[in-house]
Amino acid sequence: MPNPFKPTAGSEPPVLVGRKQYIEDFQFAIDDGSGAPGRLSFITGARGVGKTVMLNALSDIARNLQWKVVNATAAGDFLQEIIKLLHTGQKTHITSYTLPSVAIESSLPGMKANIGLGGMQFEHSQGSTDLRQTIGHVLDSMDESRQGVLITLDEVGEGTPLPQLRSFATAIQHLIEEKRNIAVIFAGVPHMVDDVVNDSVLTFLRRAERYQLQDVPIEDVWEAFEKTLSAGGKNASYDVLNKLARATHGYPFMIQLVGYWTWRQSVVNGHDDFISLEDCESGIAKAKDKLGNLVNAPAVAHLSAIARDYLLAMAMDEGPSNTGDIAKRLGKSPQYANVYRNRLIREDYIIATDYGKVDFKMPYLREFLQSHAAMYQMSRNIEDSGGFLG
Ligand SMILES: Nc1ncnc2c1ncn2[C@@H]1O[C@H](COP(=O)(O)OP(=O)(O)O)[C@@H](O)[C@H]1O
Ligand SMILES: [Mg+2]
């Protein structure tokens, strides 16, 4: 029996834990027809919380209803990519649509293309019109009373070219106003999505539903382990299941890591049909290690130097930190430190546990920072702030 756990970004987990509500909401959004809430939505949440997996799950629902689904990533020339993907599998020949390369040669009025470093960049209005027309044609070829077009746009973030996003949003806005049967779901980390929504040209995006994915309940994790392991022919005691479930902290990526490495340990130890306590303990240790490399390290790398220092200063404590202490350790004013506190809370790295207290939210981030503090040049901070340790 191959290892059923999938500790890889975007991979479908053996059991999708704790997401029934979202899926149900989406189902309603589809059933309720154009204009229903949820037809335009943002899925936000920390890295590894399961945004891509959700986009895939919702896409499956739409596909099963015979919708045309296009999954794109909000980077590079994604507008053209979406247009191209909308064409694949299209039976009807779309005559009025002009492929960009052809359009350049035919020099259509209103079409402006400039050849830049990254290839061809289309004028905002043109890209938008192309997309709008293409989606319109796809819908025309369907039974629009029961079929529609779903576009998912993953990883809305720093790498997202804003002009393209504006074109995209403009096209969608028109189609929604025309009451066409479409749905669009964006995904990204919270602050990036805020930046996008605050972009003045995209004001209509403020109407979009927001779903901030959270960690899932430990009981649900317990059940998922039980189900997955027994389906794979492996017995696990109540104790083992408790340990496995708790080690995940309800963090979806960790569910897969813990499951995967524990399963593997049991294979290595020749335990064909059960998980021993030792399999589980060494599996958890291995999973923590992997989490550090796969999640904690990139999550920290993604931060500004000061935000990172804020976390490092927190990692000096073994429990919740006092925000005043953090400011002192950083050698900054409480107001200044507060800006970073708020940002880290918004990004789901930390949480406010009590008045003037913050604690880590990302599982094992404290341990990770403690063991990698040197790598993040703590010494520099200690020198700079003169009395970091004081
Ligand atoms: N609801 C869930 N239950 C169990 N595992 C999940 C769930 N959501 C995501 N995962 C797992 O977590 C990992 C990260 O998921 P992914 O969708 O790539 O996260 P994100 O896009 O938010 O970074 C994958 O290994 C995936 O299988
Ligand atoms: Mg993702």
Short mmCIF file of C-alpha atoms and ligand atoms in Angstrom, two decimals:
data_model
loop_
_atom_site.label_atom_id
_atom_site.label_comp_id
_atom_site.label_asym_id
_atom_site.label_seq_id
_atom_site.Cartn_x
_atom_site.Cartn_y
_atom_site.Cartn_z
CA MET A 1 0.00 0.00 0.00
CA PRO A 2 1.56 3.29 -1.04
CA ASN A 3 1.79 6.03 1.55
CA PRO A 4 -1.63 7.77 1.41
CA PHE A 5 -0.49 11.09 2.88
CA LYS A 6 0.39 13.94 0.55
CA PRO A 7 2.83 16.41 2.05
CA THR A 8 3.20 18.42 -1.15
CA ALA A 9 1.84 21.89 -1.88
CA GLY A 10 -1.47 21.70 -3.70
CA SER A 11 -1.81 17.90 -3.45
CA GLU A 12 -5.19 16.47 -2.68
CA PRO A 13 -5.11 15.10 0.87
CA PRO A 14 -6.57 11.64 1.63
CA VAL A 15 -9.18 13.36 3.81
CA LEU A 16 -10.01 17.04 3.38
CA VAL A 17 -10.28 17.97 7.04
CA GLY A 18 -12.61 20.63 8.39
CA ARG A 19 -13.71 22.36 5.21
CA LYS A 20 -17.32 21.26 4.85
CA GLN A 21 -18.71 24.72 5.45
CA TYR A 22 -16.70 26.37 2.70
CA ILE A 23 -17.61 23.69 0.25
CA GLU A 24 -21.26 23.96 1.13
CA ASP A 25 -21.19 27.75 0.76
CA PHE A 26 -19.70 27.40 -2.66
CA GLN A 27 -22.26 24.82 -3.66
CA PHE A 28 -24.97 27.30 -2.74
CA ALA A 29 -23.23 30.09 -4.59
CA ILE A 30 -23.31 27.96 -7.72
CA ASP A 31 -26.88 26.77 -7.25
CA ASP A 32 -28.25 30.22 -6.50
CA GLY A 33 -27.34 31.52 -9.92
CA SER A 34 -25.53 34.61 -11.09
CA GLY A 35 -25.27 37.43 -8.62
CA ALA A 36 -25.33 35.11 -5.61
CA PRO A 37 -22.84 35.92 -2.88
CA GLY A 38 -19.78 33.72 -3.09
CA ARG A 39 -19.64 34.00 -6.85
CA LEU A 40 -16.74 36.37 -6.36
CA SER A 41 -14.57 35.41 -3.44
CA PHE A 42 -11.15 35.52 -1.90
CA ILE A 43 -9.65 32.61 -0.04
CA THR A 44 -6.91 33.86 2.21
CA GLY A 45 -4.74 32.27 4.84
CA ALA A 46 -1.20 31.42 5.83
CA ARG A 47 1.07 29.31 3.72
CA GLY A 48 0.20 25.62 4.01
CA VAL A 49 -3.28 26.18 5.40
CA GLY A 50 -4.79 24.65 2.27
CA LYS A 51 -5.75 27.46 -0.11
CA THR A 52 -4.68 25.69 -3.29
CA VAL A 53 -6.32 22.47 -2.14
CA MET A 54 -9.55 24.40 -1.58
CA LEU A 55 -9.41 25.94 -5.04
CA ASN A 56 -9.02 22.44 -6.44
CA ALA A 57 -11.88 21.06 -4.38
CA LEU A 58 -14.20 23.87 -5.47
CA SER A 59 -13.08 23.43 -9.05
CA ASP A 60 -14.05 19.77 -8.88
CA ILE A 61 -17.55 20.73 -7.77
CA ALA A 62 -17.96 23.07 -10.71
CA ARG A 63 -16.49 20.56 -13.17
CA ASN A 64 -18.93 17.92 -11.99
CA LEU A 65 -21.71 20.34 -12.84
CA GLN A 66 -20.31 20.59 -16.37
CA TRP A 67 -18.89 24.02 -15.82
CA LYS A 68 -15.82 25.17 -17.69
CA VAL A 69 -13.08 25.61 -15.12
CA VAL A 70 -9.79 27.40 -15.58
CA ASN A 71 -7.15 27.30 -12.85
CA ALA A 72 -4.49 29.97 -13.17
CA THR A 73 -1.73 31.43 -11.05
CA ALA A 74 -1.59 35.20 -10.75
CA ALA A 75 1.89 35.66 -12.12
CA GLY A 76 3.51 36.28 -15.47
CA ASP A 77 1.25 36.64 -18.45
CA PHE A 78 -1.69 35.05 -16.72
CA LEU A 79 -4.36 36.89 -18.66
CA GLN A 80 -3.27 35.37 -21.94
CA GLU A 81 -2.85 32.05 -20.21
CA ILE A 82 -6.47 32.14 -19.06
CA ILE A 83 -7.65 33.06 -22.53
CA LYS A 84 -5.67 30.17 -23.96
CA LEU A 85 -7.02 27.74 -21.38
CA LEU A 86 -10.57 28.88 -22.07
CA HIS A 87 -10.05 27.85 -25.66
CA THR A 88 -8.83 24.35 -24.98
CA GLY A 89 -11.57 21.82 -25.28
CA GLN A 90 -13.86 24.39 -26.89
CA LYS A 91 -15.74 22.67 -29.66
CA THR A 92 -17.27 25.67 -31.32
CA HIS A 93 -14.89 27.68 -33.39
CA ILE A 94 -14.79 31.22 -32.18
CA THR A 95 -14.46 33.44 -35.19
CA SER A 96 -14.70 36.86 -33.69
CA TYR A 97 -11.95 36.18 -31.22
CA THR A 98 -8.55 37.23 -32.44
CA LEU A 99 -5.48 35.57 -31.09
CA PRO A 100 -3.06 38.22 -29.87
CA SER A 101 -0.29 37.24 -32.27
CA VAL A 102 -2.67 37.44 -35.20
CA ALA A 103 -4.08 40.69 -33.93
CA ILE A 104 -0.70 42.33 -34.03
CA GLU A 105 -0.29 41.49 -37.69
CA SER A 106 -3.77 42.57 -38.59
CA SER A 107 -3.23 45.77 -36.61
CA LEU A 108 -6.75 45.98 -35.34
CA PRO A 109 -7.83 49.45 -34.33
CA GLY A 110 -7.38 49.93 -30.63
CA MET A 111 -4.83 47.16 -30.35
CA LYS A 112 -1.50 48.27 -29.06
CA ALA A 113 1.28 45.89 -28.31
CA ASN A 114 4.78 46.65 -27.33
CA ILE A 115 7.56 44.17 -27.40
CA GLY A 116 9.26 44.37 -24.06
CA LEU A 117 11.76 42.27 -22.17
CA GLY A 118 9.23 39.77 -21.05
CA GLY A 119 7.57 39.47 -24.44
CA MET A 120 4.43 41.27 -25.39
CA GLN A 121 2.50 43.40 -23.00
CA PHE A 122 -1.00 44.22 -24.03
CA GLU A 123 -2.79 47.37 -23.28
CA HIS A 124 -5.05 47.13 -20.30
CA SER A 125 -8.25 47.67 -22.22
CA GLN A 126 -7.43 45.20 -24.94
CA GLY A 127 -6.52 42.33 -22.62
CA SER A 128 -9.69 42.97 -20.72
CA THR A 129 -11.86 43.02 -23.82
CA ASP A 130 -10.27 39.82 -25.07
CA LEU A 131 -10.98 38.02 -21.84
CA ARG A 132 -14.51 39.33 -21.64
CA GLN A 133 -15.25 38.25 -25.17
CA THR A 134 -13.66 34.85 -24.73
CA ILE A 135 -15.63 34.09 -21.59
CA GLY A 136 -18.75 35.41 -23.32
CA HIS A 137 -18.20 33.03 -26.22
CA VAL A 138 -17.59 30.06 -23.96
CA LEU A 139 -20.84 30.84 -22.14
CA ASP A 140 -22.69 31.27 -25.42
CA SER A 141 -21.68 27.75 -26.36
CA MET A 142 -23.09 26.33 -23.13
CA ASP A 143 -26.50 25.87 -21.62
CA GLU A 144 -26.01 28.90 -19.43
CA SER A 145 -29.06 28.13 -17.31
CA ARG A 146 -27.11 25.31 -15.68
CA GLN A 147 -23.52 25.67 -16.81
CA GLY A 148 -21.02 28.42 -16.28
CA VAL A 149 -17.39 29.42 -16.16
CA LEU A 150 -15.26 29.27 -13.02
CA ILE A 151 -11.87 30.91 -12.94
CA THR A 152 -9.56 30.41 -9.99
CA LEU A 153 -6.59 32.70 -9.58
CA ASP A 154 -4.08 31.36 -7.09
CA GLU A 155 -1.16 33.08 -5.41
CA VAL A 156 -2.31 36.64 -5.74
CA GLY A 157 0.77 38.32 -4.34
CA GLU A 158 3.92 40.26 -4.93
CA GLY A 159 4.54 38.52 -8.22
CA THR A 160 1.16 39.52 -9.58
CA PRO A 161 1.34 42.13 -12.32
CA LEU A 162 -1.23 44.72 -11.26
CA PRO A 163 -2.10 45.93 -14.78
CA GLN A 164 -3.06 42.40 -15.71
CA LEU A 165 -5.04 41.98 -12.55
CA ARG A 166 -6.92 45.19 -13.31
CA SER A 167 -7.72 43.97 -16.79
CA PHE A 168 -8.88 40.70 -15.36
CA ALA A 169 -11.06 42.36 -12.73
CA THR A 170 -12.52 44.80 -15.25
CA ALA A 171 -13.57 41.97 -17.52
CA ILE A 172 -15.11 40.06 -14.63
CA GLN A 173 -16.93 43.14 -13.41
CA HIS A 174 -18.57 43.61 -16.80
CA LEU A 175 -19.57 39.97 -17.01
CA ILE A 176 -21.06 40.07 -13.54
CA GLU A 177 -22.98 43.21 -14.42
CA GLU A 178 -24.27 41.42 -17.48
CA LYS A 179 -25.44 38.64 -15.15
CA ARG A 180 -23.42 36.02 -16.95
CA ASN A 181 -23.05 32.67 -15.20
CA ILE A 182 -19.53 33.02 -13.89
CA ALA A 183 -17.65 32.57 -10.64
CA VAL A 184 -14.19 33.76 -9.72
CA ILE A 185 -12.15 32.71 -6.72
CA PHE A 186 -8.89 34.39 -5.82
CA ALA A 187 -6.41 32.98 -3.31
CA GLY A 188 -3.47 34.52 -1.55
CA VAL A 189 -1.92 35.50 1.73
CA PRO A 190 -4.03 38.08 3.60
CA HIS A 191 -2.03 41.29 3.22
CA MET A 192 -1.51 40.78 -0.49
CA VAL A 193 -5.21 40.42 -0.93
CA ASP A 194 -5.73 43.62 1.07
CA ASP A 195 -3.34 45.43 -1.22
CA VAL A 196 -5.24 44.22 -4.22
CA VAL A 197 -8.62 45.14 -2.81
CA ASN A 198 -7.38 48.58 -1.86
CA ASP A 199 -6.17 49.23 -5.36
CA SER A 200 -8.56 51.97 -6.43
CA VAL A 201 -9.28 50.52 -9.85
CA LEU A 202 -10.45 47.33 -8.27
CA THR A 203 -13.02 48.80 -5.92
CA PHE A 204 -15.67 46.41 -7.08
CA LEU A 205 -13.59 43.62 -5.59
CA ARG A 206 -14.55 44.95 -2.17
CA ARG A 207 -17.88 43.26 -2.68
CA ALA A 208 -16.17 39.88 -2.83
CA GLU A 209 -16.74 37.39 -0.05
CA ARG A 210 -13.70 36.74 2.09
CA TYR A 211 -12.81 33.40 3.54
CA GLN A 212 -9.80 33.30 5.79
CA LEU A 213 -8.88 29.65 6.11
CA GLN A 214 -7.97 28.65 9.63
CA ASP A 215 -6.43 25.65 11.26
CA VAL A 216 -8.82 22.74 11.60
CA PRO A 217 -10.18 21.19 14.82
CA ILE A 218 -7.92 18.55 16.41
CA GLU A 219 -10.86 16.14 16.76
CA ASP A 220 -11.36 16.25 13.01
CA VAL A 221 -7.65 15.60 12.52
CA TRP A 222 -7.91 12.62 14.87
CA GLU A 223 -10.74 11.17 12.83
CA ALA A 224 -8.92 11.77 9.57
CA PHE A 225 -5.87 9.90 10.85
CA GLU A 226 -8.01 7.07 12.08
CA LYS A 227 -9.81 6.80 8.77
CA THR A 228 -6.74 7.09 6.57
CA LEU A 229 -4.64 4.65 8.58
CA SER A 230 -7.32 2.01 8.87
CA ALA A 231 -8.16 2.36 5.18
CA GLY A 232 -4.48 1.64 4.60
CA GLY A 233 -4.66 -1.47 6.77
CA LYS A 234 -2.78 -0.05 9.73
CA ASN A 235 -3.99 -0.12 13.30
CA ALA A 236 -3.17 2.70 15.64
CA SER A 237 -3.96 2.84 19.34
CA TYR A 238 -5.97 5.60 20.89
CA ASP A 239 -2.74 6.98 22.38
CA VAL A 240 -0.94 7.00 19.08
CA LEU A 241 -3.83 8.75 17.39
CA ASN A 242 -3.91 11.34 20.15
CA LYS A 243 -0.22 12.04 19.77
CA LEU A 244 -0.42 12.29 16.00
CA ALA A 245 -3.42 14.60 16.05
CA ARG A 246 -1.95 16.88 18.70
CA ALA A 247 1.39 17.15 16.94
CA THR A 248 -0.33 18.77 13.95
CA HIS A 249 -1.82 21.69 15.93
CA GLY A 250 -4.61 21.47 13.37
CA TYR A 251 -2.33 22.93 10.73
CA PRO A 252 -3.22 21.22 7.44
CA PHE A 253 0.27 20.89 6.01
CA MET A 254 1.43 19.33 9.27
CA ILE A 255 -1.37 16.75 9.04
CA GLN A 256 0.18 15.45 5.85
CA LEU A 257 3.75 15.66 7.14
CA VAL A 258 3.00 13.83 10.37
CA GLY A 259 0.95 11.21 8.56
CA TYR A 260 3.52 10.70 5.84
CA TRP A 261 6.56 10.34 8.07
CA THR A 262 4.82 8.19 10.64
CA TRP A 263 3.61 5.87 7.90
CA ARG A 264 7.11 5.69 6.51
CA GLN A 265 8.63 4.94 9.92
CA SER A 266 6.21 2.06 10.35
CA VAL A 267 7.30 0.65 7.00
CA VAL A 268 10.97 1.03 7.88
CA ASN A 269 10.35 -0.73 11.19
CA GLY A 270 8.55 -3.59 9.46
CA HIS A 271 5.17 -2.78 11.02
CA ASP A 272 2.94 -3.77 8.13
CA ASP A 273 -0.39 -3.54 9.86
CA PHE A 274 0.11 -1.18 12.77
CA ILE A 275 1.71 2.05 13.96
CA SER A 276 3.77 1.69 17.10
CA LEU A 277 4.35 4.46 19.60
CA GLU A 278 7.93 4.62 18.41
CA ASP A 279 6.87 4.91 14.73
CA CYS A 280 4.68 7.78 15.74
CA GLU A 281 7.29 9.57 17.83
CA SER A 282 10.04 9.39 15.26
CA GLY A 283 7.55 10.26 12.54
CA ILE A 284 6.54 13.41 14.41
CA ALA A 285 10.18 14.38 14.92
CA LYS A 286 10.86 13.98 11.22
CA ALA A 287 7.72 15.93 10.34
CA LYS A 288 8.81 18.88 12.50
CA ASP A 289 12.13 18.88 10.75
CA LYS A 290 10.48 18.96 7.34
CA LEU A 291 8.05 21.62 8.41
CA GLY A 292 11.02 23.81 9.26
CA ASN A 293 12.47 23.49 5.79
CA LEU A 294 9.28 23.51 3.82
CA VAL A 295 7.15 26.03 5.68
CA ASN A 296 8.89 27.92 8.46
CA ALA A 297 11.99 28.82 6.49
CA PRO A 298 10.14 30.22 3.46
CA ALA A 299 7.59 31.93 5.69
CA VAL A 300 10.36 33.73 7.56
CA ALA A 301 12.36 34.46 4.41
CA HIS A 302 9.32 36.19 3.00
CA LEU A 303 9.28 38.78 5.81
CA SER A 304 11.03 42.11 6.05
CA ALA A 305 14.12 42.19 8.25
CA ILE A 306 12.28 44.00 11.03
CA ALA A 307 9.29 41.69 11.04
CA ARG A 308 11.75 38.80 11.23
CA ASP A 309 13.56 40.44 14.12
CA TYR A 310 10.24 40.82 15.86
CA LEU A 311 9.69 37.07 15.68
CA LEU A 312 13.25 36.36 16.78
CA ALA A 313 12.75 38.60 19.78
CA MET A 314 9.58 36.67 20.61
CA ALA A 315 11.39 33.35 20.28
CA MET A 316 13.54 34.35 23.25
CA ASP A 317 10.54 33.59 25.42
CA GLU A 318 9.19 30.13 26.08
CA GLY A 319 5.58 31.27 26.12
CA PRO A 320 3.56 34.38 25.22
CA SER A 321 5.68 37.51 24.98
CA ASN A 322 5.06 40.90 26.44
CA THR A 323 4.89 43.44 23.60
CA GLY A 324 6.77 46.00 25.71
CA ASP A 325 9.62 43.55 26.17
CA ILE A 326 9.74 42.90 22.47
CA ALA A 327 10.04 46.60 21.69
CA LYS A 328 12.85 46.86 24.21
CA ARG A 329 14.67 43.88 22.76
CA LEU A 330 14.36 45.42 19.34
CA GLY A 331 15.54 48.79 20.64
CA LYS A 332 12.46 50.43 19.11
CA SER A 333 9.55 52.46 20.41
CA PRO A 334 6.40 50.52 21.32
CA GLN A 335 4.55 52.36 18.53
CA TYR A 336 7.10 51.29 15.97
CA ALA A 337 7.12 47.69 17.16
CA ASN A 338 3.34 47.73 17.10
CA VAL A 339 3.27 48.22 13.35
CA TYR A 340 5.08 44.90 12.94
CA ARG A 341 3.00 43.23 15.60
CA ASN A 342 -0.15 44.10 13.67
CA ARG A 343 1.28 42.98 10.39
CA LEU A 344 2.38 39.63 11.81
CA ILE A 345 -1.05 39.10 13.34
CA ARG A 346 -2.74 39.87 10.05
CA GLU A 347 -0.51 37.35 8.34
CA ASP A 348 -1.31 34.61 10.83
CA TYR A 349 2.26 34.29 12.10
CA ILE A 350 1.29 35.34 15.63
CA ILE A 351 -1.79 36.01 17.71
CA ALA A 352 -2.66 38.43 20.50
CA THR A 353 -3.33 36.16 23.47
CA ASP A 354 -4.08 38.77 26.05
CA TYR A 355 -3.76 42.51 26.56
CA GLY A 356 -0.15 43.37 25.68
CA LYS A 357 0.74 39.77 24.92
CA VAL A 358 1.54 37.96 21.71
CA ASP A 359 2.26 34.32 20.98
CA PHE A 360 3.24 32.30 17.96
CA LYS A 361 0.45 30.98 15.82
CA MET A 362 2.36 29.03 13.20
CA PRO A 363 3.12 25.66 14.69
CA TYR A 364 6.72 25.05 15.68
CA LEU A 365 7.81 28.47 14.48
CA ARG A 366 9.23 29.25 17.91
CA GLU A 367 11.33 26.08 17.95
CA PHE A 368 12.42 26.72 14.40
CA LEU A 369 13.55 30.26 15.16
CA GLN A 370 15.28 29.19 18.34
CA SER A 371 17.37 26.66 16.49
CA HIS A 372 18.07 28.96 13.56
CA ALA A 373 18.52 32.24 15.35
CA ALA A 374 22.20 32.34 14.50
CA MET A 375 21.42 31.91 10.86
CA TYR A 376 19.21 34.96 10.97
CA GLN A 377 22.05 37.03 12.26
CA MET A 378 20.91 37.60 15.75
CA SER A 379 24.36 38.90 16.53
CA ARG A 380 23.75 41.83 14.20
CA ASN A 381 20.61 42.76 16.09
CA ILE A 382 22.28 42.42 19.45
CA GLU A 383 24.97 44.83 18.34
CA ASP A 384 22.64 47.25 16.62
CA SER A 385 20.21 47.62 19.46
CA GLY A 386 22.92 47.72 22.15
CA GLY A 387 21.50 45.62 24.89
CA PHE A 388 19.31 43.25 22.99
CA LEU A 389 19.68 40.70 25.72
CA GLY A 390 19.15 43.18 28.50
N1 LIG B 1 -8.24 20.52 4.77
C1 LIG B 1 -7.11 19.79 4.70
N2 LIG B 1 -7.01 18.59 5.32
C2 LIG B 1 -5.88 17.86 5.24
N3 LIG B 1 -4.79 18.23 4.56
C3 LIG B 1 -4.84 19.41 3.91
C4 LIG B 1 -5.99 20.24 3.94
N4 LIG B 1 -5.75 21.35 3.22
C5 LIG B 1 -4.49 21.23 2.75
N5 LIG B 1 -3.93 20.07 3.15
C6 LIG B 1 -2.55 19.65 2.86
O1 LIG B 1 -1.70 20.72 3.27
C7 LIG B 1 -0.67 20.95 2.32
C8 LIG B 1 -0.70 22.39 1.88
O2 LIG B 1 -1.88 22.67 1.13
P1 LIG B 1 -1.94 23.84 0.06
O3 LIG B 1 -3.29 23.87 -0.51
O4 LIG B 1 -0.78 23.70 -0.87
O5 LIG B 1 -1.71 25.13 1.00
P2 LIG B 1 -1.58 26.66 0.57
O6 LIG B 1 -1.99 26.77 -0.86
O7 LIG B 1 -2.47 27.41 1.50
O8 LIG B 1 -0.14 27.02 0.80
C9 LIG B 1 -0.84 19.90 1.24
O9 LIG B 1 0.02 18.84 1.53
C10 LIG B 1 -2.28 19.46 1.37
O10 LIG B 1 -2.45 18.11 0.99
MG MG B 2 -0.95 27.40 -2.54
#
